[in-house]
């Protein structure tokens, strides 16, 4: 499996707060059948893009060194979880924020209710710059529940969606689990990832969560969500388009 959303790097955001915890998360990834972890620290400070990238790359390198020195098979690659607000218009070249140097960029909106038009405009700006936004955890946005047609619009513009494993496993309640499943079954969500922040709470024990996923998901669907689609991106190839059932 490939985890395309994980806050595994130490002391860069609200994820892992020590090198020990980052190493714990690496070991958990290994035990849970995750071969590659994309480190996606929150990118919030638009004026500090270069410092962010330098810090992230250095920490990923350090973690990879520790991984191989300790016989861990997991490889860490780099990305970011880009917070979308008006400052997106002020950003310089954002190529270093994409997943492993591909054109795919993991993005998030505020968890508070947000203006649908602005959400569309921010995504449009990224697409105009040649990126393909992957909207992280759509099942966490109250705005999408109230107005799921935004999902249709974002999809038609070229956005993809990534559902969190914990939400799909029902940890956020039945409503969140149902919406997560619906996003997958309708063809919008093409990835499931951990969004892990520590080895304990919000962790990356993927196999535990996998066991709690809805039974309606077939093995083939899970392989696409957890392995094949992420691998396509890692290889910097283009994900094949699939039809959706609109909201
Ligand atoms: Fe995240």
PDB file of N, CA, C and O in Angstrom, residues 127-193:
ATOM      1  N   UNK A 127      -5.449  24.679 -10.808  1.00  0.00           N
ATOM      2  CA  UNK A 127      -5.594  24.005 -12.102  1.00  0.00           C
ATOM      3  C   UNK A 127      -5.013  24.886 -13.213  1.00  0.00           C
ATOM      4  O   UNK A 127      -4.335  24.399 -14.114  1.00  0.00           O
ATOM      5  N   UNK A 128      -5.245  26.187 -13.096  1.00  0.00           N
ATOM      6  CA  UNK A 128      -4.681  27.135 -14.058  1.00  0.00           C
ATOM      7  C   UNK A 128      -3.164  27.105 -14.075  1.00  0.00           C
ATOM      8  O   UNK A 128      -2.531  27.408 -15.081  1.00  0.00           O
ATOM      9  N   UNK A 129      -2.583  26.742 -12.951  1.00  0.00           N
ATOM     10  CA  UNK A 129      -1.122  26.645 -12.865  1.00  0.00           C
ATOM     11  C   UNK A 129      -0.615  25.264 -13.299  1.00  0.00           C
ATOM     12  O   UNK A 129       0.580  24.973 -13.183  1.00  0.00           O
ATOM     13  N   UNK A 130      -1.531  24.407 -13.713  1.00  0.00           N
ATOM     14  CA  UNK A 130      -1.121  23.099 -14.241  1.00  0.00           C
ATOM     15  C   UNK A 130      -1.106  21.978 -13.218  1.00  0.00           C
ATOM     16  O   UNK A 130      -0.595  20.893 -13.477  1.00  0.00           O
ATOM     17  N   UNK A 131      -1.679  22.219 -12.035  1.00  0.00           N
ATOM     18  CA  UNK A 131      -1.717  21.168 -11.018  1.00  0.00           C
ATOM     19  C   UNK A 131      -3.063  20.457 -11.021  1.00  0.00           C
ATOM     20  O   UNK A 131      -4.066  21.006 -11.468  1.00  0.00           O
ATOM     21  N   UNK A 132      -3.062  19.232 -10.485  1.00  0.00           N
ATOM     22  CA  UNK A 132      -4.312  18.490 -10.315  1.00  0.00           C
ATOM     23  C   UNK A 132      -4.568  18.379  -8.811  1.00  0.00           C
ATOM     24  O   UNK A 132      -3.862  17.645  -8.115  1.00  0.00           O
ATOM     25  N   UNK A 133      -5.523  19.147  -8.293  1.00  0.00           N
ATOM     26  CA  UNK A 133      -5.770  19.103  -6.844  1.00  0.00           C
ATOM     27  C   UNK A 133      -6.405  17.771  -6.425  1.00  0.00           C
ATOM     28  O   UNK A 133      -7.302  17.261  -7.105  1.00  0.00           O
ATOM     29  N   UNK A 134      -5.890  17.234  -5.338  1.00  0.00           N
ATOM     30  CA  UNK A 134      -6.553  16.100  -4.676  1.00  0.00           C
ATOM     31  C   UNK A 134      -7.100  16.672  -3.369  1.00  0.00           C
ATOM     32  O   UNK A 134      -6.330  17.050  -2.479  1.00  0.00           O
ATOM     33  N   UNK A 135      -8.409  16.790  -3.282  1.00  0.00           N
ATOM     34  CA  UNK A 135      -9.010  17.394  -2.093  1.00  0.00           C
ATOM     35  C   UNK A 135      -9.003  16.357  -0.968  1.00  0.00           C
ATOM     36  O   UNK A 135      -9.620  15.294  -1.084  1.00  0.00           O
ATOM     37  N   UNK A 136      -8.267  16.698   0.106  1.00  0.00           N
ATOM     38  CA  UNK A 136      -8.151  15.782   1.246  1.00  0.00           C
ATOM     39  C   UNK A 136      -9.450  15.732   2.045  1.00  0.00           C
ATOM     40  O   UNK A 136     -10.166  16.724   2.149  1.00  0.00           O
ATOM     41  N   UNK A 137      -9.728  14.590   2.579  1.00  0.00           N
ATOM     42  CA  UNK A 137     -10.875  14.306   3.469  1.00  0.00           C
ATOM     43  C   UNK A 137     -12.146  15.115   3.190  1.00  0.00           C
ATOM     44  O   UNK A 137     -12.587  15.903   4.059  1.00  0.00           O
ATOM     45  N   UNK A 138     -12.761  14.937   2.030  1.00  0.00           N
ATOM     46  CA  UNK A 138     -14.030  15.635   1.740  1.00  0.00           C
ATOM     47  C   UNK A 138     -15.116  15.296   2.759  1.00  0.00           C
ATOM     48  O   UNK A 138     -16.039  16.096   2.961  1.00  0.00           O
ATOM     49  N   UNK A 139     -14.972  14.127   3.400  1.00  0.00           N
ATOM     50  CA  UNK A 139     -15.983  13.710   4.390  1.00  0.00           C
ATOM     51  C   UNK A 139     -15.914  14.536   5.670  1.00  0.00           C
ATOM     52  O   UNK A 139     -16.765  14.396   6.550  1.00  0.00           O
ATOM     53  N   UNK A 140     -14.925  15.424   5.781  1.00  0.00           N
ATOM     54  CA  UNK A 140     -14.806  16.245   6.999  1.00  0.00           C
ATOM     55  C   UNK A 140     -15.361  17.653   6.825  1.00  0.00           C
ATOM     56  O   UNK A 140     -15.403  18.409   7.785  1.00  0.00           O
ATOM     57  N   UNK A 141     -15.784  17.999   5.606  1.00  0.00           N
ATOM     58  CA  UNK A 141     -16.256  19.370   5.373  1.00  0.00           C
ATOM     59  C   UNK A 141     -17.769  19.462   5.491  1.00  0.00           C
ATOM     60  O   UNK A 141     -18.492  18.913   4.658  1.00  0.00           O
ATOM     61  N   UNK A 142     -18.203  20.209   6.470  1.00  0.00           N
ATOM     62  CA  UNK A 142     -19.638  20.371   6.679  1.00  0.00           C
ATOM     63  C   UNK A 142     -20.292  20.997   5.443  1.00  0.00           C
ATOM     64  O   UNK A 142     -21.428  20.666   5.078  1.00  0.00           O
ATOM     65  N   UNK A 143     -19.557  21.846   4.764  1.00  0.00           N
ATOM     66  CA  UNK A 143     -20.066  22.512   3.557  1.00  0.00           C
ATOM     67  C   UNK A 143     -20.425  21.492   2.464  1.00  0.00           C
ATOM     68  O   UNK A 143     -21.396  21.681   1.728  1.00  0.00           O
ATOM     69  N   UNK A 144     -19.670  20.410   2.372  1.00  0.00           N
ATOM     70  CA  UNK A 144     -19.948  19.393   1.349  1.00  0.00           C
ATOM     71  C   UNK A 144     -21.221  18.596   1.689  1.00  0.00           C
ATOM     72  O   UNK A 144     -21.923  18.133   0.796  1.00  0.00           O
ATOM     73  N   UNK A 145     -21.485  18.427   2.989  1.00  0.00           N
ATOM     74  CA  UNK A 145     -22.715  17.720   3.389  1.00  0.00           C
ATOM     75  C   UNK A 145     -23.934  18.576   3.049  1.00  0.00           C
ATOM     76  O   UNK A 145     -24.950  18.085   2.584  1.00  0.00           O
ATOM     77  N   UNK A 146     -23.792  19.889   3.315  1.00  0.00           N
ATOM     78  CA  UNK A 146     -24.922  20.794   3.084  1.00  0.00           C
ATOM     79  C   UNK A 146     -25.150  21.041   1.601  1.00  0.00           C
ATOM     80  O   UNK A 146     -26.269  21.335   1.186  1.00  0.00           O
ATOM     81  N   UNK A 147     -24.087  20.939   0.828  1.00  0.00           N
ATOM     82  CA  UNK A 147     -24.179  21.282  -0.590  1.00  0.00           C
ATOM     83  C   UNK A 147     -23.253  20.360  -1.398  1.00  0.00           C
ATOM     84  O   UNK A 147     -22.226  20.800  -1.920  1.00  0.00           O
ATOM     85  N   UNK A 148     -23.602  19.060  -1.475  1.00  0.00           N
ATOM     86  CA  UNK A 148     -22.690  18.112  -2.137  1.00  0.00           C
ATOM     87  C   UNK A 148     -22.478  18.401  -3.624  1.00  0.00           C
ATOM     88  O   UNK A 148     -21.569  17.844  -4.237  1.00  0.00           O
ATOM     89  N   UNK A 149     -23.286  19.300  -4.170  1.00  0.00           N
ATOM     90  CA  UNK A 149     -23.088  19.652  -5.586  1.00  0.00           C
ATOM     91  C   UNK A 149     -21.736  20.309  -5.839  1.00  0.00           C
ATOM     92  O   UNK A 149     -21.237  20.309  -6.958  1.00  0.00           O
ATOM     93  N   UNK A 150     -21.136  20.860  -4.784  1.00  0.00           N
ATOM     94  CA  UNK A 150     -19.788  21.428  -4.936  1.00  0.00           C
ATOM     95  C   UNK A 150     -18.830  20.321  -5.380  1.00  0.00           C
ATOM     96  O   UNK A 150     -17.906  20.561  -6.148  1.00  0.00           O
ATOM     97  N   UNK A 151     -19.080  19.115  -4.866  1.00  0.00           N
ATOM     98  CA  UNK A 151     -18.235  17.975  -5.239  1.00  0.00           C
ATOM     99  C   UNK A 151     -18.340  17.737  -6.745  1.00  0.00           C
ATOM    100  O   UNK A 151     -17.332  17.498  -7.414  1.00  0.00           O
ATOM    101  N   UNK A 152     -19.553  17.813  -7.275  1.00  0.00           N
ATOM    102  CA  UNK A 152     -19.735  17.664  -8.732  1.00  0.00           C
ATOM    103  C   UNK A 152     -18.901  18.696  -9.482  1.00  0.00           C
ATOM    104  O   UNK A 152     -18.205  18.380 -10.446  1.00  0.00           O
ATOM    105  N   UNK A 153     -19.002  19.947  -9.014  1.00  0.00           N
ATOM    106  CA  UNK A 153     -18.314  21.042  -9.712  1.00  0.00           C
ATOM    107  C   UNK A 153     -16.805  20.887  -9.653  1.00  0.00           C
ATOM    108  O   UNK A 153     -16.111  21.066 -10.654  1.00  0.00           O
ATOM    109  N   UNK A 154     -16.307  20.561  -8.458  1.00  0.00           N
ATOM    110  CA  UNK A 154     -14.859  20.390  -8.316  1.00  0.00           C
ATOM    111  C   UNK A 154     -14.379  19.243  -9.200  1.00  0.00           C
ATOM    112  O   UNK A 154     -13.330  19.321  -9.835  1.00  0.00           O
ATOM    113  N   UNK A 155     -15.163  18.173  -9.249  1.00  0.00           N
ATOM    114  CA  UNK A 155     -14.807  17.049 -10.109  1.00  0.00           C
ATOM    115  C   UNK A 155     -14.756  17.464 -11.572  1.00  0.00           C
ATOM    116  O   UNK A 155     -13.808  17.146 -12.301  1.00  0.00           O
ATOM    117  N   UNK A 156     -15.771  18.186 -12.016  1.00  0.00           N
ATOM    118  CA  UNK A 156     -15.834  18.581 -13.424  1.00  0.00           C
ATOM    119  C   UNK A 156     -14.678  19.500 -13.817  1.00  0.00           C
ATOM    120  O   UNK A 156     -14.254  19.537 -14.963  1.00  0.00           O
ATOM    121  N   UNK A 157     -14.164  20.225 -12.827  1.00  0.00           N
ATOM    122  CA  UNK A 157     -12.998  21.084 -13.090  1.00  0.00           C
ATOM    123  C   UNK A 157     -11.716  20.275 -13.212  1.00  0.00           C
ATOM    124  O   UNK A 157     -10.712  20.762 -13.729  1.00  0.00           O
ATOM    125  N   UNK A 158     -11.722  19.068 -12.635  1.00  0.00           N
ATOM    126  CA  UNK A 158     -10.520  18.228 -12.694  1.00  0.00           C
ATOM    127  C   UNK A 158      -9.950  17.847 -11.339  1.00  0.00           C
ATOM    128  O   UNK A 158      -8.864  17.266 -11.268  1.00  0.00           O
ATOM    129  N   UNK A 159     -10.672  18.160 -10.256  1.00  0.00           N
ATOM    130  CA  UNK A 159     -10.181  17.781  -8.916  1.00  0.00           C
ATOM    131  C   UNK A 159     -10.493  16.314  -8.635  1.00  0.00           C
ATOM    132  O   UNK A 159     -11.486  15.768  -9.115  1.00  0.00           O
ATOM    133  N   UNK A 160      -9.631  15.711  -7.828  1.00  0.00           N
ATOM    134  CA  UNK A 160      -9.865  14.361  -7.319  1.00  0.00           C
ATOM    135  C   UNK A 160     -10.071  14.469  -5.809  1.00  0.00           C
ATOM    136  O   UNK A 160      -9.868  15.543  -5.230  1.00  0.00           O
ATOM    137  N   UNK A 161     -10.416  13.364  -5.185  1.00  0.00           N
ATOM    138  CA  UNK A 161     -10.704  13.396  -3.742  1.00  0.00           C
ATOM    139  C   UNK A 161     -10.034  12.221  -3.029  1.00  0.00           C
ATOM    140  O   UNK A 161      -9.908  11.129  -3.592  1.00  0.00           O
ATOM    141  N   UNK A 162      -9.605  12.480  -1.792  1.00  0.00           N
ATOM    142  CA  UNK A 162      -8.978  11.451  -0.949  1.00  0.00           C
ATOM    143  C   UNK A 162      -9.747  11.341   0.358  1.00  0.00           C
ATOM    144  O   UNK A 162      -9.888  12.316   1.093  1.00  0.00           O
ATOM    145  N   UNK A 163     -10.243  10.154   0.636  1.00  0.00           N
ATOM    146  CA  UNK A 163     -11.011   9.901   1.862  1.00  0.00           C
ATOM    147  C   UNK A 163     -10.069   9.389   2.956  1.00  0.00           C
ATOM    148  O   UNK A 163      -9.125   8.655   2.674  1.00  0.00           O
ATOM    149  N   UNK A 164     -10.320   9.778   4.199  1.00  0.00           N
ATOM    150  CA  UNK A 164      -9.508   9.267   5.307  1.00  0.00           C
ATOM    151  C   UNK A 164      -9.964   7.859   5.714  1.00  0.00           C
ATOM    152  O   UNK A 164     -11.172   7.594   5.816  1.00  0.00           O
ATOM    153  N   UNK A 165      -8.990   7.005   6.008  1.00  0.00           N
ATOM    154  CA  UNK A 165      -9.289   5.623   6.398  1.00  0.00           C
ATOM    155  C   UNK A 165     -10.139   5.585   7.671  1.00  0.00           C
ATOM    156  O   UNK A 165     -11.049   4.758   7.784  1.00  0.00           O
ATOM    157  N   UNK A 166      -9.873   6.502   8.595  1.00  0.00           N
ATOM    158  CA  UNK A 166     -10.615   6.483   9.868  1.00  0.00           C
ATOM    159  C   UNK A 166     -12.098   6.798   9.642  1.00  0.00           C
ATOM    160  O   UNK A 166     -12.968   6.176  10.251  1.00  0.00           O
ATOM    161  N   UNK A 167     -12.377   7.752   8.767  1.00  0.00           N
ATOM    162  CA  UNK A 167     -13.767   8.096   8.463  1.00  0.00           C
ATOM    163  C   UNK A 167     -14.481   6.938   7.788  1.00  0.00           C
ATOM    164  O   UNK A 167     -15.629   6.619   8.108  1.00  0.00           O
ATOM    165  N   UNK A 168     -13.779   6.291   6.866  1.00  0.00           N
ATOM    166  CA  UNK A 168     -14.353   5.154   6.146  1.00  0.00           C
ATOM    167  C   UNK A 168     -14.577   3.965   7.095  1.00  0.00           C
ATOM    168  O   UNK A 168     -15.479   3.153   6.902  1.00  0.00           O
ATOM    169  N   UNK A 169     -13.753   3.907   8.140  1.00  0.00           N
ATOM    170  CA  UNK A 169     -13.879   2.818   9.128  1.00  0.00           C
ATOM    171  C   UNK A 169     -14.979   3.120  10.148  1.00  0.00           C
ATOM    172  O   UNK A 169     -15.264   2.288  11.013  1.00  0.00           O
ATOM    173  N   UNK A 170     -15.558   4.300  10.073  1.00  0.00           N
ATOM    174  CA  UNK A 170     -16.666   4.625  10.968  1.00  0.00           C
ATOM    175  C   UNK A 170     -16.261   5.343  12.240  1.00  0.00           C
ATOM    176  O   UNK A 170     -17.094   5.570  13.121  1.00  0.00           O
ATOM    177  N   UNK A 171     -14.995   5.727  12.345  1.00  0.00           N
ATOM    178  CA  UNK A 171     -14.545   6.361  13.587  1.00  0.00           C
ATOM    179  C   UNK A 171     -15.125   7.759  13.779  1.00  0.00           C
ATOM    180  O   UNK A 171     -15.103   8.276  14.892  1.00  0.00           O
ATOM    181  N   UNK A 172     -15.624   8.349  12.717  1.00  0.00           N
ATOM    182  CA  UNK A 172     -16.222   9.688  12.826  1.00  0.00           C
ATOM    183  C   UNK A 172     -17.739   9.610  12.869  1.00  0.00           C
ATOM    184  O   UNK A 172     -18.413  10.625  12.704  1.00  0.00           O
ATOM    185  N   UNK A 173     -18.256   8.401  13.044  1.00  0.00           N
ATOM    186  CA  UNK A 173     -19.706   8.219  13.096  1.00  0.00           C
ATOM    187  C   UNK A 173     -20.258   7.713  11.766  1.00  0.00           C
ATOM    188  O   UNK A 173     -19.566   7.696  10.748  1.00  0.00           O
ATOM    189  N   UNK A 174     -21.523   7.309  11.849  1.00  0.00           N
ATOM    190  CA  UNK A 174     -22.162   6.652  10.709  1.00  0.00           C
ATOM    191  C   UNK A 174     -22.343   7.580   9.506  1.00  0.00           C
ATOM    192  O   UNK A 174     -22.137   7.192   8.361  1.00  0.00           O
ATOM    193  N   UNK A 175     -22.681   8.832   9.802  1.00  0.00           N
ATOM    194  CA  UNK A 175     -22.931   9.793   8.725  1.00  0.00           C
ATOM    195  C   UNK A 175     -21.640   9.990   7.905  1.00  0.00           C
ATOM    196  O   UNK A 175     -21.661  10.008   6.674  1.00  0.00           O
ATOM    197  N   UNK A 176     -20.530  10.116   8.612  1.00  0.00           N
ATOM    198  CA  UNK A 176     -19.250  10.311   7.927  1.00  0.00           C
ATOM    199  C   UNK A 176     -18.852   9.062   7.147  1.00  0.00           C
ATOM    200  O   UNK A 176     -18.349   9.136   6.026  1.00  0.00           O
ATOM    201  N   UNK A 177     -19.102   7.909   7.739  1.00  0.00           N
ATOM    202  CA  UNK A 177     -18.768   6.653   7.059  1.00  0.00           C
ATOM    203  C   UNK A 177     -19.607   6.496   5.785  1.00  0.00           C
ATOM    204  O   UNK A 177     -19.086   6.133   4.723  1.00  0.00           O
ATOM    205  N   UNK A 178     -20.887   6.805   5.888  1.00  0.00           N
ATOM    206  CA  UNK A 178     -21.774   6.683   4.727  1.00  0.00           C
ATOM    207  C   UNK A 178     -21.339   7.631   3.607  1.00  0.00           C
ATOM    208  O   UNK A 178     -21.334   7.265   2.437  1.00  0.00           O
ATOM    209  N   UNK A 179     -20.995   8.848   3.980  1.00  0.00           N
ATOM    210  CA  UNK A 179     -20.582   9.842   2.964  1.00  0.00           C
ATOM    211  C   UNK A 179     -19.254   9.417   2.315  1.00  0.00           C
ATOM    212  O   UNK A 179     -19.078   9.544   1.099  1.00  0.00           O
ATOM    213  N   UNK A 180     -18.344   8.883   3.143  1.00  0.00           N
ATOM    214  CA  UNK A 180     -17.050   8.408   2.613  1.00  0.00           C
ATOM    215  C   UNK A 180     -17.287   7.315   1.573  1.00  0.00           C
ATOM    216  O   UNK A 180     -16.692   7.327   0.487  1.00  0.00           O
ATOM    217  N   UNK A 181     -18.156   6.381   1.938  1.00  0.00           N
ATOM    218  CA  UNK A 181     -18.451   5.269   1.023  1.00  0.00           C
ATOM    219  C   UNK A 181     -19.123   5.785  -0.248  1.00  0.00           C
ATOM    220  O   UNK A 181     -18.795   5.353  -1.358  1.00  0.00           O
ATOM    221  N   UNK A 182     -20.013   6.729  -0.078  1.00  0.00           N
ATOM    222  CA  UNK A 182     -20.728   7.275  -1.230  1.00  0.00           C
ATOM    223  C   UNK A 182     -19.765   7.983  -2.190  1.00  0.00           C
ATOM    224  O   UNK A 182     -19.871   7.845  -3.411  1.00  0.00           O
ATOM    225  N   UNK A 183     -18.830   8.715  -1.638  1.00  0.00           N
ATOM    226  CA  UNK A 183     -17.835   9.403  -2.477  1.00  0.00           C
ATOM    227  C   UNK A 183     -17.028   8.397  -3.299  1.00  0.00           C
ATOM    228  O   UNK A 183     -16.672   8.658  -4.448  1.00  0.00           O
ATOM    229  N   UNK A 184     -16.759   7.255  -2.706  1.00  0.00           N
ATOM    230  CA  UNK A 184     -16.016   6.209  -3.428  1.00  0.00           C
ATOM    231  C   UNK A 184     -16.919   5.556  -4.476  1.00  0.00           C
ATOM    232  O   UNK A 184     -16.560   5.445  -5.648  1.00  0.00           O
ATOM    233  N   UNK A 185     -18.102   5.136  -4.041  1.00  0.00           N
ATOM    234  CA  UNK A 185     -18.995   4.405  -4.939  1.00  0.00           C
ATOM    235  C   UNK A 185     -19.452   5.261  -6.130  1.00  0.00           C
ATOM    236  O   UNK A 185     -19.716   4.762  -7.204  1.00  0.00           O
ATOM    237  N   UNK A 186     -19.540   6.572  -5.906  1.00  0.00           N
ATOM    238  CA  UNK A 186     -19.930   7.472  -7.006  1.00  0.00           C
ATOM    239  C   UNK A 186     -18.770   7.781  -7.941  1.00  0.00           C
ATOM    240  O   UNK A 186     -18.937   8.421  -8.965  1.00  0.00           O
ATOM    241  N   UNK A 187     -17.568   7.370  -7.547  1.00  0.00           N
ATOM    242  CA  UNK A 187     -16.402   7.561  -8.421  1.00  0.00           C
ATOM    243  C   UNK A 187     -15.599   8.816  -8.145  1.00  0.00           C
ATOM    244  O   UNK A 187     -14.649   9.120  -8.865  1.00  0.00           O
ATOM    245  N   UNK A 188     -15.969   9.574  -7.114  1.00  0.00           N
ATOM    246  CA  UNK A 188     -15.246  10.827  -6.823  1.00  0.00           C
ATOM    247  C   UNK A 188     -13.944  10.565  -6.063  1.00  0.00           C
ATOM    248  O   UNK A 188     -12.904  11.094  -6.417  1.00  0.00           O
ATOM    249  N   UNK A 189     -14.016   9.784  -4.994  1.00  0.00           N
ATOM    250  CA  UNK A 189     -12.813   9.528  -4.186  1.00  0.00           C
ATOM    251  C   UNK A 189     -12.005   8.410  -4.835  1.00  0.00           C
ATOM    252  O   UNK A 189     -12.504   7.313  -5.046  1.00  0.00           O
ATOM    253  N   UNK A 190     -10.748   8.718  -5.140  1.00  0.00           N
ATOM    254  CA  UNK A 190      -9.891   7.747  -5.828  1.00  0.00           C
ATOM    255  C   UNK A 190      -8.778   7.238  -4.913  1.00  0.00           C
ATOM    256  O   UNK A 190      -7.962   6.409  -5.327  1.00  0.00           O
ATOM    257  N   UNK A 191      -8.732   7.784  -3.693  1.00  0.00           N
ATOM    258  CA  UNK A 191      -7.673   7.403  -2.752  1.00  0.00           C
ATOM    259  C   UNK A 191      -8.245   7.278  -1.344  1.00  0.00           C
ATOM    260  O   UNK A 191      -9.134   8.038  -0.971  1.00  0.00           O
ATOM    261  N   UNK A 192      -7.675   6.336  -0.591  1.00  0.00           N
ATOM    262  CA  UNK A 192      -7.904   6.281   0.853  1.00  0.00           C
ATOM    263  C   UNK A 192      -6.530   6.365   1.498  1.00  0.00           C
ATOM    264  O   UNK A 192      -5.594   5.679   1.070  1.00  0.00           O
ATOM    265  N   UNK A 193      -6.393   7.242   2.492  1.00  0.00           N
ATOM    266  CA  UNK A 193      -5.093   7.406   3.160  1.00  0.00           C
ATOM    267  C   UNK A 193      -5.318   7.602   4.648  1.00  0.00           C
ATOM    268  O   UNK A 193      -6.459   7.784   5.096  1.00  0.00           O
TER     269      UNK A 193
END
